[in-house]
Coordinates of C-alpha atoms and ligand atoms in Angstrom, one line a residue:
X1 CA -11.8 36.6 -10.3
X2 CA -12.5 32.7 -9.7
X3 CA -9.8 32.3 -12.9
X4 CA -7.2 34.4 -11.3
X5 CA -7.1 32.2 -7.9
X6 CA -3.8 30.2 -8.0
X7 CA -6.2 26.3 -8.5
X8 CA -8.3 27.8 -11.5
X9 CA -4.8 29.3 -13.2
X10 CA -2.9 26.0 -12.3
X11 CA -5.4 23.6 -13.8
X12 CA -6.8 25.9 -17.0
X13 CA -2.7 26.4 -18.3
X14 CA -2.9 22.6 -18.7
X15 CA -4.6 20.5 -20.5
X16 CA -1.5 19.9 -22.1
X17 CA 2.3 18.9 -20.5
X18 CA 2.0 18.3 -16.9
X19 CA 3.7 14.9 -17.4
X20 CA 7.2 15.1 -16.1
X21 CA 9.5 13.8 -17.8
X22 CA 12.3 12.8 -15.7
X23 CA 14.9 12.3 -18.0
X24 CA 17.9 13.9 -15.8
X25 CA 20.5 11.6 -16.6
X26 CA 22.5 12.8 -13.7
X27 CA 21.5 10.1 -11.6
X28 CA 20.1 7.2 -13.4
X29 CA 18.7 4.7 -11.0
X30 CA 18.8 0.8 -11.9
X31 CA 17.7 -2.4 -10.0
X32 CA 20.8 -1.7 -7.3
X33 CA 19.1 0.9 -5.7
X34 CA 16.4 -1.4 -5.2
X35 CA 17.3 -3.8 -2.2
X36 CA 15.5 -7.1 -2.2
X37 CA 12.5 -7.6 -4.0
X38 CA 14.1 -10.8 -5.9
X39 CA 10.8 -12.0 -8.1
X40 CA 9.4 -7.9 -8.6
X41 CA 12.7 -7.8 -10.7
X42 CA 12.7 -10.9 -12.2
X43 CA 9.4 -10.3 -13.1
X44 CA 10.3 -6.9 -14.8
X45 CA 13.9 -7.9 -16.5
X46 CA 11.7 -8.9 -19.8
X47 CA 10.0 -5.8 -19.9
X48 CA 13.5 -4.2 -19.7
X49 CA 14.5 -6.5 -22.3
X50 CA 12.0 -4.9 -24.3
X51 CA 12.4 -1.9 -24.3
X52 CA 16.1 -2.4 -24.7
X53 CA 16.2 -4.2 -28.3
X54 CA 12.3 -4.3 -29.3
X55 CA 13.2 -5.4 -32.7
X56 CA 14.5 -8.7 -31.6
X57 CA 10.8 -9.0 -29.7
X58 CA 8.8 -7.5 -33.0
X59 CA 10.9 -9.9 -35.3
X60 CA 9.9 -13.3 -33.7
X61 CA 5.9 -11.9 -33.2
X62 CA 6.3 -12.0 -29.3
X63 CA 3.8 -9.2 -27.6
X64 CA 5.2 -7.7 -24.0
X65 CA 2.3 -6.6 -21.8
X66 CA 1.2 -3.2 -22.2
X67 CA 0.6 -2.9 -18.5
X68 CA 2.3 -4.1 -15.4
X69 CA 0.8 -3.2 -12.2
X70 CA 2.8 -2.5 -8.8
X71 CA 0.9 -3.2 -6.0
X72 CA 2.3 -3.7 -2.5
X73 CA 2.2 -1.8 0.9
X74 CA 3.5 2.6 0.7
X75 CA 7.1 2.8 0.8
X76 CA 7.8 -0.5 -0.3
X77 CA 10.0 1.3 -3.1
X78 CA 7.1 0.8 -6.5
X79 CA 7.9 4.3 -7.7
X80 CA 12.0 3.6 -7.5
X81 CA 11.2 0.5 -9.1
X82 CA 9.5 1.7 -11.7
X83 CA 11.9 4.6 -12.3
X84 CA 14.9 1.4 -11.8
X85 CA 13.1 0.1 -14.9
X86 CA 13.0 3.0 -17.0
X87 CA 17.1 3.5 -15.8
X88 CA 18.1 0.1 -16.6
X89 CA 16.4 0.3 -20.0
X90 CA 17.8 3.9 -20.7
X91 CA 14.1 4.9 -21.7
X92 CA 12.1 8.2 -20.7
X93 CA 10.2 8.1 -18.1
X94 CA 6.5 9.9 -17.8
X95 CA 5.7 10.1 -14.6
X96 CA 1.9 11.3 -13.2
X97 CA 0.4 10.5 -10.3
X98 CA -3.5 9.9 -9.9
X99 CA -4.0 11.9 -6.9
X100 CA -3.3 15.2 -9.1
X101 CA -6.7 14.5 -11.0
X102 CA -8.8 14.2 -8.4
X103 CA -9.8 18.1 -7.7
X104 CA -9.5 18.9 -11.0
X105 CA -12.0 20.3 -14.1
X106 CA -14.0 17.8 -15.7
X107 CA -12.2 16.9 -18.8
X108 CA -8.5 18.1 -17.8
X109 CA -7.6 14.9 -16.7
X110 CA -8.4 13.1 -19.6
X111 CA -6.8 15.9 -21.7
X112 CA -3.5 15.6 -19.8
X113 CA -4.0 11.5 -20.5
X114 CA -4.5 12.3 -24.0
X115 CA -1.3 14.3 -24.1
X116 CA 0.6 12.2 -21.9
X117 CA 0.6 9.3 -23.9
X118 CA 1.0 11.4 -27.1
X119 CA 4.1 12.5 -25.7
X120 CA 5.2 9.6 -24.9
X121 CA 4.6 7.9 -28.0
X122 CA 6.9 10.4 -29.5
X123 CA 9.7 9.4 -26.9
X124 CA 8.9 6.1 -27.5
X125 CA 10.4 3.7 -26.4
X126 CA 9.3 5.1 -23.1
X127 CA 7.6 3.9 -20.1
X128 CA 4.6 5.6 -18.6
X129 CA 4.0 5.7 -14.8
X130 CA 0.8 6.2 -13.5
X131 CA 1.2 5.9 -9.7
X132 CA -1.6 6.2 -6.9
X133 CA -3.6 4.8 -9.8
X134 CA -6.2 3.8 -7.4
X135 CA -7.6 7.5 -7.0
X136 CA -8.5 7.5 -10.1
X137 CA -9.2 3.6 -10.7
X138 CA -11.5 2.8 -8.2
X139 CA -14.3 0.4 -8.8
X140 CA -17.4 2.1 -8.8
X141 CA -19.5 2.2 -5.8
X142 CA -16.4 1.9 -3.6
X143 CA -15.0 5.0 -1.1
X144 CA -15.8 8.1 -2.2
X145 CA -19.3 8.9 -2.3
X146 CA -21.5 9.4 -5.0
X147 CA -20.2 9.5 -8.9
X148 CA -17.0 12.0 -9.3
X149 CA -17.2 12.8 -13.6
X150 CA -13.7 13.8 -13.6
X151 CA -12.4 10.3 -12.0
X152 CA -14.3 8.5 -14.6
X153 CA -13.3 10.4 -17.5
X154 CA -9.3 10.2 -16.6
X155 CA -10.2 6.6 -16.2
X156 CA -11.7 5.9 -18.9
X157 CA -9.3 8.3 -20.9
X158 CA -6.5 6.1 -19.7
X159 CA -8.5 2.4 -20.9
X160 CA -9.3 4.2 -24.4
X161 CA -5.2 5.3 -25.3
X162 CA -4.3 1.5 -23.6
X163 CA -6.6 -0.2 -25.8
X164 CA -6.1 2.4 -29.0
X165 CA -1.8 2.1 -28.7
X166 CA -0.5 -1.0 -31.0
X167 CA 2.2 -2.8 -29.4
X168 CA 5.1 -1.4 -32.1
X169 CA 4.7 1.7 -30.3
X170 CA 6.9 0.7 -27.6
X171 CA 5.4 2.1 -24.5
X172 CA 4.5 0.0 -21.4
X173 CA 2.5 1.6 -19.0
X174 CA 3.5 1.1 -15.1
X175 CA 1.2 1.9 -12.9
X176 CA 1.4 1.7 -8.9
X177 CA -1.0 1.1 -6.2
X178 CA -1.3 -0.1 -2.5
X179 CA -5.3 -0.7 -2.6
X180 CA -5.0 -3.3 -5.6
X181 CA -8.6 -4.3 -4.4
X182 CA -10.3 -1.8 -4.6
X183 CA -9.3 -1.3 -8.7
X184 CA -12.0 -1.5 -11.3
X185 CA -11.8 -5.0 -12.6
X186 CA -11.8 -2.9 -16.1
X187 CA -8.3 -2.0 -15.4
X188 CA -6.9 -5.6 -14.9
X189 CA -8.4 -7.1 -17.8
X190 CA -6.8 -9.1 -20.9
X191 CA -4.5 -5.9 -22.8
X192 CA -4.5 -3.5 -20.1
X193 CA -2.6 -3.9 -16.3
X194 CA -2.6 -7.5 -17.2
X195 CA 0.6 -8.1 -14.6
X196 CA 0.7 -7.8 -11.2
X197 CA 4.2 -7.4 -9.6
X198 CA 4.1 -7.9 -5.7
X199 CA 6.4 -6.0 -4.0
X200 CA 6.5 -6.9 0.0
X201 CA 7.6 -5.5 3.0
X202 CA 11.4 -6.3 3.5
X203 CA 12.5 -8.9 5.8
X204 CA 15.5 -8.8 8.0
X205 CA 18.2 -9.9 5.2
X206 CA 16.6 -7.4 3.0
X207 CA 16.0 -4.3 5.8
X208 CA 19.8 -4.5 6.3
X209 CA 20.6 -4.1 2.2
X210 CA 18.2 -1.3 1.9
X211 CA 20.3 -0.5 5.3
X212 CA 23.2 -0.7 3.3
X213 CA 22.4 1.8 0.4
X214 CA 21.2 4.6 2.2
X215 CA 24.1 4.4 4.7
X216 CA 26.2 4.8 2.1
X217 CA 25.7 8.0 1.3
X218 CA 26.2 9.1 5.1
X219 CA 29.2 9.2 7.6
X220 CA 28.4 5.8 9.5
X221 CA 30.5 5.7 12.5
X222 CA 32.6 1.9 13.3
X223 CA 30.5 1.7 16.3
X224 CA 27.5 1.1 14.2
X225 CA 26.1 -2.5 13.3
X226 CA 23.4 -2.2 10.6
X227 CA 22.7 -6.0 11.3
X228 CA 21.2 -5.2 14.9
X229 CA 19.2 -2.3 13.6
X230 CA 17.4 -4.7 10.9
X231 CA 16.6 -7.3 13.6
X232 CA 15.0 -4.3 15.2
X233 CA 13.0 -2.9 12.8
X234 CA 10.2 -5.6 11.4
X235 CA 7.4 -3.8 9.5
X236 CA 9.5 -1.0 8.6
X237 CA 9.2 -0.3 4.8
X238 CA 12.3 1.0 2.4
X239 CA 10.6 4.3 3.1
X240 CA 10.8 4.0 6.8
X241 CA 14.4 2.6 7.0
X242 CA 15.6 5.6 4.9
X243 CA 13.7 8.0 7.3
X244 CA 15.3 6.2 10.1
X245 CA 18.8 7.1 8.4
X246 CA 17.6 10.6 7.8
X247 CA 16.3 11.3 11.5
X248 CA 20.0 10.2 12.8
X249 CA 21.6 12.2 10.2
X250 CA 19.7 14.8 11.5
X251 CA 20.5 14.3 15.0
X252 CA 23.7 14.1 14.3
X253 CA 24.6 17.6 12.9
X254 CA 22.1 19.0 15.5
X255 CA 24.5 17.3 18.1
X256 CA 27.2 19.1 15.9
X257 CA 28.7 15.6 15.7
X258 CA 30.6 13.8 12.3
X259 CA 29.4 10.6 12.0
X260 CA 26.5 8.9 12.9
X261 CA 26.6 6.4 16.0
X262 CA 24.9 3.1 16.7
X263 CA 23.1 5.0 19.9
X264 CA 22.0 7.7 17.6
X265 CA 20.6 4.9 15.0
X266 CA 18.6 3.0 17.8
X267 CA 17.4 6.2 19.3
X268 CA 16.0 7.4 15.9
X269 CA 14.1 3.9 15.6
X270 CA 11.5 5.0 17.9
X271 CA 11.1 8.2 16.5
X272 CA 9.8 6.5 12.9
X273 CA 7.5 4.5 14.8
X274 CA 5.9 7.3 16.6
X275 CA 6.0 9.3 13.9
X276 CA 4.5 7.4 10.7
X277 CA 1.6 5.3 10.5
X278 CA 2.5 2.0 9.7
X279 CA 0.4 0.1 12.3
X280 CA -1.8 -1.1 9.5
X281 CA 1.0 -3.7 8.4
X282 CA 3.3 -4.3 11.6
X283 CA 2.4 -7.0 13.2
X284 CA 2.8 -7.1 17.2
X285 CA 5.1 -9.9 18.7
X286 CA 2.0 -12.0 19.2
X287 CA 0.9 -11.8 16.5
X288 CA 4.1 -12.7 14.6
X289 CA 4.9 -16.0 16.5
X290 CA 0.8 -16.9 16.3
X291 CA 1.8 -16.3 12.3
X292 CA 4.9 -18.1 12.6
X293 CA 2.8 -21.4 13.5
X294 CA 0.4 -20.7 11.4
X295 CA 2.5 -20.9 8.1
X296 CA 4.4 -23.2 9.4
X297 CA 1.3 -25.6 9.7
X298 CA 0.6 -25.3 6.1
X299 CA 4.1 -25.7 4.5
X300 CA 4.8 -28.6 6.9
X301 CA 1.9 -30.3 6.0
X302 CA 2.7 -29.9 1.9
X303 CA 6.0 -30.9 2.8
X304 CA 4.4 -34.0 4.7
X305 CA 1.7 -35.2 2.1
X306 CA 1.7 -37.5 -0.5
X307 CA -0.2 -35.4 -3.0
X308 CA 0.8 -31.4 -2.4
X309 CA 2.9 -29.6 -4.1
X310 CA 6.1 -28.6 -2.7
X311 CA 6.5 -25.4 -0.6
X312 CA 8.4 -22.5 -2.5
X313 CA 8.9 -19.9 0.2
X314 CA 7.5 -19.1 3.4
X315 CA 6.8 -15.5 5.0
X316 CA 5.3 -14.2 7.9
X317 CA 5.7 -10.6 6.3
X318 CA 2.4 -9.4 5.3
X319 CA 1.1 -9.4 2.2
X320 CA -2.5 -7.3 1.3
X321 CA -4.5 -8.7 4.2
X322 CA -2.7 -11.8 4.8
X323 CA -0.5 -11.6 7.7
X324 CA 1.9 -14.0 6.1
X325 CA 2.0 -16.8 3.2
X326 CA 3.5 -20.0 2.2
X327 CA 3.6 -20.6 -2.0
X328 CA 4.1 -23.9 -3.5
X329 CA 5.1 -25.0 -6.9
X330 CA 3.4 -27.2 -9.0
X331 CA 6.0 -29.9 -9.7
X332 CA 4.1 -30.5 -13.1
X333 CA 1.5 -28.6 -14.5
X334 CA -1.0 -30.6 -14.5
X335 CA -4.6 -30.4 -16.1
X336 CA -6.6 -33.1 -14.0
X337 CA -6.2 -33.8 -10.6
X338 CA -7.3 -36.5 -8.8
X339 CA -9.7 -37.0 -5.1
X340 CA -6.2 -37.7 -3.3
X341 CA -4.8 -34.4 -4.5
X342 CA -8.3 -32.8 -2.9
X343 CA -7.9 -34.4 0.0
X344 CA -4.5 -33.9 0.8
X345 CA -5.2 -29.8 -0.7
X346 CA -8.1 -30.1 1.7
X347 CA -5.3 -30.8 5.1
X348 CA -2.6 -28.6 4.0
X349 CA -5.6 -26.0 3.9
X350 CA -6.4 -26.4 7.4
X351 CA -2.9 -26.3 8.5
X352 CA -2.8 -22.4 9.8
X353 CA -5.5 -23.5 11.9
X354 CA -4.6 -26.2 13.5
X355 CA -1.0 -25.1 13.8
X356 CA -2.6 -22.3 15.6
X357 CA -4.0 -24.5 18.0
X358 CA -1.4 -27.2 18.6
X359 CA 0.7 -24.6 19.1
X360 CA -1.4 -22.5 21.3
X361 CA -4.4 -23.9 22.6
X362 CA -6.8 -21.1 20.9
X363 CA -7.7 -20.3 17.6
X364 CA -7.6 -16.4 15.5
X365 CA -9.5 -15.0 13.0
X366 CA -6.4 -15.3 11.0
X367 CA -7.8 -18.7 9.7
X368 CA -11.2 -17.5 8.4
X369 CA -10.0 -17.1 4.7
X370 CA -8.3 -20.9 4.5
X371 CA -11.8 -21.8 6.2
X372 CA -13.7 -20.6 3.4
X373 CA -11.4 -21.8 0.8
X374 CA -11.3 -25.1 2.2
X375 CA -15.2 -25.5 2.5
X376 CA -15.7 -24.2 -0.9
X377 CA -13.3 -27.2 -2.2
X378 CA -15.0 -29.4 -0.3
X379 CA -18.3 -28.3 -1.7
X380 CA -16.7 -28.5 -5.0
X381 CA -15.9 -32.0 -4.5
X382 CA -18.7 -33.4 -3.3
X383 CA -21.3 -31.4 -5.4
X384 CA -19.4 -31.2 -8.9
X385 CA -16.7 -33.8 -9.1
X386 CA -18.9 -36.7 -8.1
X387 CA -16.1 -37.0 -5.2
X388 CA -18.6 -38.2 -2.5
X389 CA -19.0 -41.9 -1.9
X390 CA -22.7 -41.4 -0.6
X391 CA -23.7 -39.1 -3.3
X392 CA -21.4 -41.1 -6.3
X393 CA -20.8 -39.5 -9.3
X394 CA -24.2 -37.0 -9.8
X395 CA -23.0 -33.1 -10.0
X396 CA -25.2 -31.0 -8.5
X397 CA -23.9 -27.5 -9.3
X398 CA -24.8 -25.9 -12.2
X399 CA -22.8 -25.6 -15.2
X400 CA -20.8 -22.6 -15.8
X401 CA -20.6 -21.4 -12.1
X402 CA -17.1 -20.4 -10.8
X403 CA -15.4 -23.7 -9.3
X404 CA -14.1 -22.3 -5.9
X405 CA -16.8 -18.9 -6.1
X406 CA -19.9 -19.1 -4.4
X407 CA -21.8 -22.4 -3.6
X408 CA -22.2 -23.2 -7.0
X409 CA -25.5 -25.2 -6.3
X410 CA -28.9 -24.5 -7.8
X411 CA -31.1 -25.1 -4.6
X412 CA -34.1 -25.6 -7.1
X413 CA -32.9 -28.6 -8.0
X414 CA -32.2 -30.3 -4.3
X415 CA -34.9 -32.0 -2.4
X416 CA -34.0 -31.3 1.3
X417 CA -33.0 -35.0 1.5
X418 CA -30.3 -34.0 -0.6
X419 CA -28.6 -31.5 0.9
X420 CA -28.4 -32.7 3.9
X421 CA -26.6 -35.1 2.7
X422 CA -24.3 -32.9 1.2
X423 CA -23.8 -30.7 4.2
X424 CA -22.8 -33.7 6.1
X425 CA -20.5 -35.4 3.4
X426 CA -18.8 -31.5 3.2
X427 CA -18.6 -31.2 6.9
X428 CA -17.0 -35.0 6.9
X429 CA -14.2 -34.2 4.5
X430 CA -13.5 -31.4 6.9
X431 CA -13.6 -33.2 10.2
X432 CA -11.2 -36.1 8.4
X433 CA -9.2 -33.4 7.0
X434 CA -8.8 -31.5 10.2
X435 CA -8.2 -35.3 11.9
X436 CA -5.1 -36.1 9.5
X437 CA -3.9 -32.5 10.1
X438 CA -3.7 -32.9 13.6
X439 CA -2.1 -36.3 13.3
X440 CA 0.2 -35.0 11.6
X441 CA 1.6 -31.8 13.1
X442 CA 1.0 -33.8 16.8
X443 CA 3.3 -36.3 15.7
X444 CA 5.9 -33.7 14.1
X445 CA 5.9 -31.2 16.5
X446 CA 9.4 -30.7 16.5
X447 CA 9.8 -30.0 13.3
X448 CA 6.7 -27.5 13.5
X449 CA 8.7 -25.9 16.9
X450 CA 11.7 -25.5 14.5
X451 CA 9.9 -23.6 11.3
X452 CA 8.0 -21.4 13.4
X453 CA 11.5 -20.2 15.4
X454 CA 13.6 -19.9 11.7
X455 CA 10.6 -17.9 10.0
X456 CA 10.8 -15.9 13.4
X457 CA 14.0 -15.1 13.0
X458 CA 14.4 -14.7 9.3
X459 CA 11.1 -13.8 8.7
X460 CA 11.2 -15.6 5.5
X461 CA 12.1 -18.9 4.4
X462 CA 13.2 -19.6 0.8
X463 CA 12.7 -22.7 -0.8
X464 CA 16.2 -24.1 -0.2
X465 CA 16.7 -22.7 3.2
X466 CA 13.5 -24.7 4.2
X467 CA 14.2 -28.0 2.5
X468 CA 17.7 -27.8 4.8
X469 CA 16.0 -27.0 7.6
X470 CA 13.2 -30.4 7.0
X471 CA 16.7 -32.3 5.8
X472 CA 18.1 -31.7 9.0
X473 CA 14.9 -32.9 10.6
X474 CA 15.2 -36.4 8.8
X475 CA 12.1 -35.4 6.5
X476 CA 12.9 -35.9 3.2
X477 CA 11.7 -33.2 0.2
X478 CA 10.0 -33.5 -2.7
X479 CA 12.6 -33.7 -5.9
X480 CA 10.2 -35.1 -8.4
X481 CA 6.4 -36.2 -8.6
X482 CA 6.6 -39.1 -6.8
Ligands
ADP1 P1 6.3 3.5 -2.8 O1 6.2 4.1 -4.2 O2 6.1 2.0 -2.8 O3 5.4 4.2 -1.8 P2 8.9 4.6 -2.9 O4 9.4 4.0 -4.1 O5 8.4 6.0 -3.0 O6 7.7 3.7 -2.3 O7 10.0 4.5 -1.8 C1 10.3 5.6 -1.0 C2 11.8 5.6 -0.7 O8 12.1 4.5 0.2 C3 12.6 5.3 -2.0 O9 12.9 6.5 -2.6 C4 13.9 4.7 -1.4 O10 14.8 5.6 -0.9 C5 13.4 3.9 -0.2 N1 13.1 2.5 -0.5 C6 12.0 1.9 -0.5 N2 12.1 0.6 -0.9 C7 13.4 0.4 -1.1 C8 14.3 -0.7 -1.5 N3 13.7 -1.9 -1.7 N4 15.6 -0.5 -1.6 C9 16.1 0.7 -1.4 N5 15.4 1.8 -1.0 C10 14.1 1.6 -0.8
MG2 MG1 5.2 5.8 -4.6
ZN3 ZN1 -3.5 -19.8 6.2

């Protein structure tokens, strides 16, 4: 009787062909569906390359990755990207989702692995999607409690056909997840997910494209401006916005009108914040402008300094548990670098928090990650690189230890003398560090005043944007090492 329940029926007629293959060519989707996301594409137009002409890849010995790995906040559009790749490459597209394996037999799911992959390998080239990978590729000991067989069978079923499959098989493997840390490390190593594509939460240019493609489909009315309804919606996801469109479709025919209006469009705002989740990654308008100084503090600073490298785009969209970021470029790669580079690493670290309380008067707990980074170079400096003048050049951390992990000391080793000493030559970089930094963003205020409104406007800042925006501040940017 337990085998004629609908579950037992459902999961015993498969251990083959649950994949689906979404091959209906009817409506192909290609990166144009996918608003934004500039570098997720960039990062993906090899592997579509790839798949395109693989010959031209095999023939000069190049390998593609087996594995990329979306990770970025739900309904940031990773499954329509993935599918975009797959359409742009005119390959099939096998498509599971780890959630599915969860409440299953022990040993379907790595059955269904088994035969996914076979099937695809037949296809081949083909991509393979595993999405929510994250139920089923969680690090041990994390969430769910105690061991769950099945979970580690499917994931280990999936490591064995990634690590069996030779690369002139012409497969890659996509997978998708919004918990990229809780995965099992076993997942991202060397040959397996060994790419990680970010995708983040649109800004305001990119809220009004995603804007864009969904209204297309509808009957927009001329009163409506899609431009005010982006500046109104920071936090929303792609999902969200298309919901938003949905909701005053829906409105509309219930108001047995034709097209949809701007009033209709503002009203259904509210309803898709009520009605999803998504105060996890919306920041309030506090918070925002508190973010808003805070990156602004540490791309000013790189801008200012000697030594840093120069700031490649600002955000104050979040990102994993950052509330915003600020990347830089190396100008060179460089293998050595030297105590100045440290130092000045050292003030641009401790920007964010002394933005935050030039600006404000107060400090967050937004700062306690550069805090930790910062004090871990430090250590680093003073312990390993011989870059303490009381010390000189003795290295007190062991060998082999991770260089920004950990203290990195053997305390076995110190007399007490001695670390003291280093605690107060570590806490001194800090204190001059945090002195410079202040110097600094007191005396260029202005210019601090101005980043913080653009990045609250824009929300992000790309690299030549910013450098217009220092220009017109009389600052000049970094071209070249100088
Ligand atoms: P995720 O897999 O990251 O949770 P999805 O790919 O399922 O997100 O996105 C859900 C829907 O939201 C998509 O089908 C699409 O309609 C819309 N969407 C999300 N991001 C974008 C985007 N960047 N451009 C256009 N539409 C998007
Ligand atoms: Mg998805
Ligand atoms: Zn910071």
């Amino acid at each position: 009787r337990q085998m004629n329940n609908a579950g037992g029926m459902k999961a015993l007629s498969f251990g083959q062909s649950k994949a689906k293959l979404n091959n209906e060519t009817n409506k192909q989707i290609t990166f144009a569906d996918v608003a934004g996301n500039i570098e997720a594409k960039n990062e993906l137009v090899d592997i579509v390359d790839f798949l395109k002409h693989p010959k031209k890849y095999f023939d000069v010995g190049a390998r593609i990755p087996k594995g990329v790995l979306l990770t970025g906040h739900p309904g940031t559009g990773k499954t329509l990207l993935a599918r975009a790749v797959a359409g742009e490459a005119g390959v099939p597209f096998f498509h599971l989702s780890g959630s599915e394996f969860v409440e299953m037999f022990v040993g379907v799911g790595a059955s269904r692995v088994r035969d996914l992959f076979d099937q695809a390998k037949k296809a081949s080239p083909a991509i393979i999607f595993i999405d929510e990978i994250d139920a089923v590729g969680r690090a041990r000991g994390i969430g769910h409690g105690g061991g769950n067989d099945e979970r580690e069978q499917t994931l280990n079923q999936i490591l064995v056909e990634m690590d069996g499959f030779e690369p002139t098989e012409k497969i890659v493997i996509i997978a998708a997840t919004n918990r990229a840390d809780v995965l099992d490390p076993a997942l991202t190593r060397p040959g397996r997910f060994d790419r990680t594509v970010f995708l983040d939460l649109p800004d305001r240019k990119d809220r009004r494209a995603i804007l864009e493609i969904h209204a297309h489909e509808k009957p927009i009315d001329e009163s409506v401006d899609l431009e005010t309804i982006a500046v109104r919606t920071p936090g929303f996801s792609g999902a969200d916005l298309q919901s938003l469109l949905n909701e005053a479709a829906i409105t509309t025919a219930k108001n047995n009108q034709t097209t949809i209006t701007q009033t209709v469009l503002l009203n259904a705002i509210e309803k898709v914040m009520v009605g999803t989740e998504r105060a996890s990654h919306m920041n309030t308008v506090d918070e925002r402008k508190i973010i808003a100084y805070h990156e602004a503090g540490h791309a000013l600073l790189a801008s200012l300094l000697h030594h840093s490298d120069p700031v490649h785009k600002i955000s104050i969209i979040a990102r994993g548990n950052a509330g915003g970021y600020t990347l830089k470029l190396p100008l060179i790669e460089k293998k050595l670098n030297t105590r100045n580079y440290f130092l000045d690493e050292l003030v641009m670290t401790l920007g964010g928090y002394v933005a935050e309380k030039l600006a404000f008067g107060d400090v967050t707990t937004g700062p306690s990650n550069d805090l930790q980074v910062a004090t871990n170079l430090a250590r680093t400096m003073v312990t390993k690189w011989g870059m303490s003048e009381l010390l000189g050049p003795v290295a007190y951390a062991g060998n082999g230890r991770s260089m920004f992990g950990g203290s990195g000391v053997d305390s076995r080793d110190l007399s007490s003398e001695t670390e003291k000493i280093i605690d107060s030559e570590i806490q001194s970089l800090m204190k001059h560090a945090e002195t410079r930094a202040t110097e600094l963003l007191t005396t260029h205020k202005t210019v601090l005043d101005a980043i913080s409104n653009a990045l609250l406007d824009h929300e992000t800042l790309e690299q030549a944007e910013y450098d217009t925006l220092l220009a017109s501040h009389g600052i000049t940017v970094k071209t070249k090492e100088s």
